[in-house]
Coordinates of C-alpha atoms and ligand atoms in Angstrom, one line a residue:
W414 CA 102.4 118.4 98.8
S415 CA 105.6 120.4 98.3
S416 CA 105.9 121.6 94.7
D417 CA 109.1 119.6 94.5
V418 CA 107.5 116.3 95.2
C419 CA 104.4 117.1 93.2
S420 CA 106.2 118.0 90.0
S421 CA 107.9 115.6 87.7
D422 CA 111.5 116.3 86.5
L423 CA 110.4 115.1 83.1
E424 CA 107.1 116.9 82.9
N425 CA 107.0 117.3 79.1
A426 CA 107.5 113.6 78.6
T427 CA 104.7 112.7 80.9
M428 CA 102.1 113.2 78.2
A429 CA 103.8 110.8 75.9
R430 CA 103.6 107.8 78.3
R431 CA 100.5 105.6 77.5
P432 CA 98.8 104.6 80.8
I433 CA 99.1 100.9 81.7
V434 CA 97.1 98.8 84.1
G435 CA 97.7 95.2 85.0
G436 CA 95.5 92.8 86.9
N437 CA 97.5 90.2 88.9
W438 CA 95.2 87.4 89.8
K439 CA 98.0 85.6 91.7
C440 CA 96.8 82.2 92.9
N441 CA 93.1 82.9 92.2
P442 CA 90.4 81.9 91.5
A443 CA 89.8 78.5 93.2
K444 CA 87.5 77.2 90.6
V445 CA 87.7 77.1 86.8
S446 CA 84.0 78.0 86.8
E447 CA 84.9 81.4 88.1
L448 CA 87.2 82.3 85.3
D449 CA 84.6 83.4 82.8
G450 CA 83.4 86.1 85.2
L451 CA 86.9 87.3 85.8
V452 CA 87.7 87.4 82.1
A453 CA 84.5 89.4 81.5
N454 CA 85.6 91.9 84.1
M455 CA 88.9 92.4 82.3
N456 CA 87.1 92.6 79.0
T457 CA 85.0 95.6 80.2
C458 CA 88.2 97.7 80.4
D459 CA 88.4 100.5 77.9
T460 CA 91.8 100.0 76.2
A461 CA 91.4 102.9 73.8
N462 CA 93.8 105.0 75.9
C463 CA 95.4 102.5 78.2
D464 CA 97.3 99.3 77.9
V465 CA 95.7 96.5 80.0
Y466 CA 97.3 93.2 80.9
V467 CA 96.2 90.4 83.1
C468 CA 98.3 87.8 84.9
P469 CA 96.2 84.6 85.4
S470 CA 97.5 81.9 87.7
P471 CA 99.9 79.5 85.8
L472 CA 97.4 76.7 85.9
H473 CA 94.7 78.9 84.3
V474 CA 96.8 80.7 81.6
G475 CA 96.1 78.1 79.0
I476 CA 92.4 78.1 79.6
V477 CA 91.9 81.9 79.3
Y478 CA 94.7 83.3 77.2
Q479 CA 92.6 83.4 74.0
K480 CA 89.5 84.8 75.7
F481 CA 90.6 88.4 76.2
N482 CA 89.6 91.3 74.0
K483 CA 92.2 92.9 71.7
G484 CA 94.2 95.3 73.9
V485 CA 93.9 93.1 77.0
Y486 CA 97.2 91.2 77.1
C487 CA 97.6 87.9 78.9
A488 CA 100.9 88.0 80.8
P489 CA 102.2 85.1 82.8
Q490 CA 103.3 85.7 86.4
N491 CA 106.7 84.2 86.1
C492 CA 109.2 82.7 83.6
N493 CA 112.2 80.5 83.6
F494 CA 115.5 81.5 82.1
K495 CA 116.4 78.4 80.1
G496 CA 113.7 77.7 77.6
T497 CA 112.0 74.3 77.0
G498 CA 113.4 71.2 78.5
A499 CA 113.7 69.4 81.9
Y500 CA 112.5 72.3 84.1
T501 CA 109.6 70.8 86.1
G502 CA 107.0 73.3 87.2
E503 CA 108.4 76.1 85.1
M504 CA 107.1 78.2 82.1
C505 CA 109.3 79.5 79.3
A506 CA 109.4 82.4 76.9
E507 CA 109.3 80.1 73.8
Q508 CA 105.9 78.7 75.0
M509 CA 104.6 82.2 75.6
V510 CA 105.7 83.5 72.2
D511 CA 104.1 80.5 70.5
M512 CA 100.9 81.2 72.3
G513 CA 100.9 84.8 71.0
M514 CA 101.7 86.3 74.4
E515 CA 103.7 89.5 74.4
W516 CA 104.2 90.4 78.1
C517 CA 105.5 88.6 81.1
L518 CA 105.7 89.7 84.8
I519 CA 108.9 88.9 86.7
G520 CA 110.2 89.9 90.1
H521 CA 107.0 90.1 92.0
S522 CA 107.7 90.2 95.8
E523 CA 105.7 87.0 96.2
R524 CA 108.2 85.4 93.8
R525 CA 111.1 87.0 95.7
G526 CA 109.9 85.1 98.7
E527 CA 108.0 87.8 100.6
F528 CA 105.1 85.5 101.5
G529 CA 107.4 83.4 103.6
L530 CA 109.1 81.0 101.1
P531 CA 111.5 78.8 103.1
T532 CA 113.7 78.5 100.1
P533 CA 116.2 81.1 99.0
A534 CA 114.6 84.1 97.3
E535 CA 115.1 84.9 93.6
S536 CA 117.9 87.4 93.5
S537 CA 117.8 90.7 91.7
K538 CA 120.5 89.4 89.4
L539 CA 118.5 86.4 88.5
I540 CA 115.4 88.5 87.9
A541 CA 116.6 91.7 86.3
D542 CA 119.6 90.3 84.5
T543 CA 119.1 86.6 83.7
K544 CA 115.3 86.3 83.4
M545 CA 114.7 89.8 81.9
G546 CA 117.6 89.3 79.4
Y547 CA 116.3 85.9 78.4
L548 CA 112.7 87.2 77.9
L549 CA 113.7 90.2 75.9
K550 CA 116.0 88.2 73.7
A551 CA 113.0 85.8 73.0
G552 CA 111.0 88.8 71.8
M553 CA 108.9 89.3 74.9
K554 CA 108.1 92.5 76.8
V555 CA 108.8 92.5 80.6
I556 CA 107.0 94.0 83.6
L557 CA 109.7 94.1 86.2
A558 CA 108.4 94.3 89.8
I559 CA 110.5 96.0 92.5
G560 CA 109.8 97.4 96.0
E561 CA 110.8 97.5 99.6
P562 CA 109.5 95.8 102.8
L563 CA 108.1 97.8 105.7
P564 CA 111.3 98.1 107.8
I565 CA 113.1 99.8 104.9
R566 CA 110.2 102.2 104.3
E567 CA 110.3 103.2 107.9
K568 CA 113.9 104.3 107.4
G569 CA 112.9 106.8 104.7
I570 CA 113.2 107.4 101.0
E571 CA 117.0 107.0 100.8
A572 CA 116.8 103.5 102.2
V573 CA 113.8 102.8 99.9
M574 CA 115.8 103.9 96.9
E575 CA 118.8 101.7 97.9
V576 CA 116.5 98.7 97.6
C577 CA 114.9 99.9 94.3
K578 CA 118.4 100.5 92.9
E579 CA 119.5 97.1 94.0
N580 CA 116.4 95.6 92.3
L581 CA 117.0 97.6 89.1
A582 CA 120.8 97.7 88.7
P583 CA 121.3 94.2 87.2
G584 CA 118.8 95.1 84.5
I585 CA 120.4 98.4 83.4
P586 CA 122.3 96.9 80.4
H587 CA 119.1 95.3 79.1
M588 CA 117.3 98.7 79.5
K589 CA 120.0 100.3 77.4
E590 CA 119.8 97.6 74.8
Y591 CA 116.0 97.2 74.5
G592 CA 114.6 100.5 75.4
A593 CA 111.4 101.7 77.2
E594 CA 108.9 100.1 74.8
K595 CA 109.9 96.7 76.0
I596 CA 110.1 97.2 79.7
V597 CA 107.6 98.4 82.4
I598 CA 108.6 98.9 86.0
A599 CA 106.0 98.0 88.6
Y600 CA 106.9 99.7 91.9
E601 CA 105.1 97.6 94.5
P602 CA 106.0 98.4 98.2
V603 CA 105.7 95.1 100.0
W604 CA 104.0 96.6 103.0
S605 CA 101.1 97.8 100.8
I606 CA 100.5 94.5 99.0
G607 CA 97.3 92.8 100.0
T608 CA 97.2 94.8 103.2
G609 CA 94.7 97.5 102.3
V610 CA 97.4 100.0 103.2
T611 CA 98.1 102.1 100.1
A612 CA 101.1 104.3 99.6
S613 CA 99.9 107.9 99.9
P614 CA 100.1 109.8 96.6
E615 CA 103.0 111.8 98.1
Q616 CA 104.9 108.6 98.9
A617 CA 104.1 107.1 95.5
Q618 CA 105.1 110.2 93.6
E619 CA 108.3 110.8 95.6
T620 CA 109.4 107.2 95.0
H621 CA 108.4 107.0 91.3
K622 CA 110.2 110.3 90.7
A623 CA 113.3 109.1 92.4
I624 CA 113.2 105.8 90.4
R625 CA 112.9 107.8 87.2
A626 CA 115.8 110.1 88.3
Y627 CA 118.0 107.0 88.9
L628 CA 117.1 105.5 85.5
A629 CA 117.9 108.9 83.8
E630 CA 121.4 108.6 85.3
A631 CA 121.9 104.8 85.0
V632 CA 120.3 104.2 81.6
S633 CA 119.6 107.5 79.8
E634 CA 117.4 110.6 80.0
E635 CA 115.4 109.3 77.0
F636 CA 114.7 105.9 78.6
A637 CA 113.7 107.6 81.9
A638 CA 111.3 109.9 80.2
A639 CA 109.6 107.1 78.2
V640 CA 109.6 104.2 80.7
R641 CA 106.3 103.5 82.4
I642 CA 106.3 103.0 86.1
Q643 CA 103.2 101.4 87.6
Y644 CA 102.3 101.6 91.2
G645 CA 101.1 98.4 92.9
G646 CA 99.8 97.8 96.4
S647 CA 96.2 97.9 97.3
A648 CA 95.3 100.1 94.3
N649 CA 91.6 100.3 93.9
A650 CA 88.8 102.5 92.5
K651 CA 88.9 104.7 95.6
N652 CA 92.5 105.7 95.4
A653 CA 93.1 105.4 91.6
A654 CA 92.2 109.0 90.8
A655 CA 94.6 110.5 93.4
L656 CA 97.4 108.1 92.7
G657 CA 96.8 108.5 88.9
A658 CA 97.1 112.3 89.2
C659 CA 100.8 111.9 90.3
P660 CA 102.9 112.8 87.3
D661 CA 105.3 109.9 87.6
V662 CA 102.7 107.3 88.2
D663 CA 101.8 105.8 84.8
G664 CA 99.4 103.2 85.9
F665 CA 98.8 100.4 88.4
L666 CA 99.5 96.7 89.0
V667 CA 96.3 95.6 90.8
G668 CA 95.9 92.5 92.8
G669 CA 92.7 92.0 94.8
A670 CA 90.7 94.7 92.9
S671 CA 91.5 93.0 89.6
L672 CA 89.2 90.1 90.7
K673 CA 86.3 92.5 90.8
P674 CA 84.3 94.6 88.3
E675 CA 86.0 97.7 89.6
I676 CA 89.1 97.0 87.5
K677 CA 87.2 98.8 84.7
D678 CA 86.7 101.9 87.0
I679 CA 90.4 101.9 87.8
V680 CA 91.3 102.1 84.1
D681 CA 88.8 104.8 83.5
L682 CA 89.9 106.8 86.6
L683 CA 93.5 106.6 85.5
V684 CA 92.8 107.7 82.0
A685 CA 90.7 110.6 83.3
A686 CA 93.5 111.6 85.6
K687 CA 96.0 111.7 82.8
A688 CA 93.7 113.4 80.3
Ligands
13P114 P1 96.9 94.1 96.0 O1 96.4 95.1 95.0 O2 96.0 93.0 96.4 O3 97.5 94.8 97.2 O4 98.2 93.4 95.3 C1 99.1 94.2 94.6 C2 100.0 93.3 93.9 O5 100.8 92.6 94.4 C3 99.9 93.3 92.4 O6 100.9 92.5 91.8

């Protein structure tokens, strides 16, 4: 690594950011009978020095949301932007608040259409402005997922940052208003999701550092120093230590490995890397 890429611009603030790991179960498991095992995996995570959240499938949220240990937050995978009413197939913040939920994931690339939705993708304005604003106003905290597809990564970091900025820009006023306690950024390069191809620590650090620098300029130095940026994309117990050692990587949003007992190890490896 060059020392430039390896170091954080906001080194002093790194220590203050509490690590955070999410488990995104996506459209898994197939059977209700498998849920208790998956809940048990999440409940083995040591939350003393790490925030942990889990995103069960929409159909399963209501079954499991009261089964997690204190410190393991149940966070739906999506939200509407209208509230209760005639919105078939949707979930709303008011329902989440009533159920005692505090966090919601929005903007996942699979919601943006990256698994081949034939319908128009959710726009960055809908996600980072309309949905995020609605959730924050309702008292929820937001995990905002962003990230570029492979053809953009192949063009280099400047092209990658153009996509990240486009994803983030509509949410800047909300970041200014609500602050870093309410918002987590999940950087999830599309090419590394579910592929077994992980961003190298150098790539992850370079991108997270650039995202933080953009937020320092667009929101404030204070926000950028405090906001947690998770890496997502084939994170697992084998790469968690090296990725977790990157100063601007504050945690992980884990897909496949969150369905396995190794989610506990990922948390432990991250906490050890930050200690
Ligand atoms: P994988 O860890 O399975 O690559 O998924 C990452 C992800 O999309 C988490 O939201």
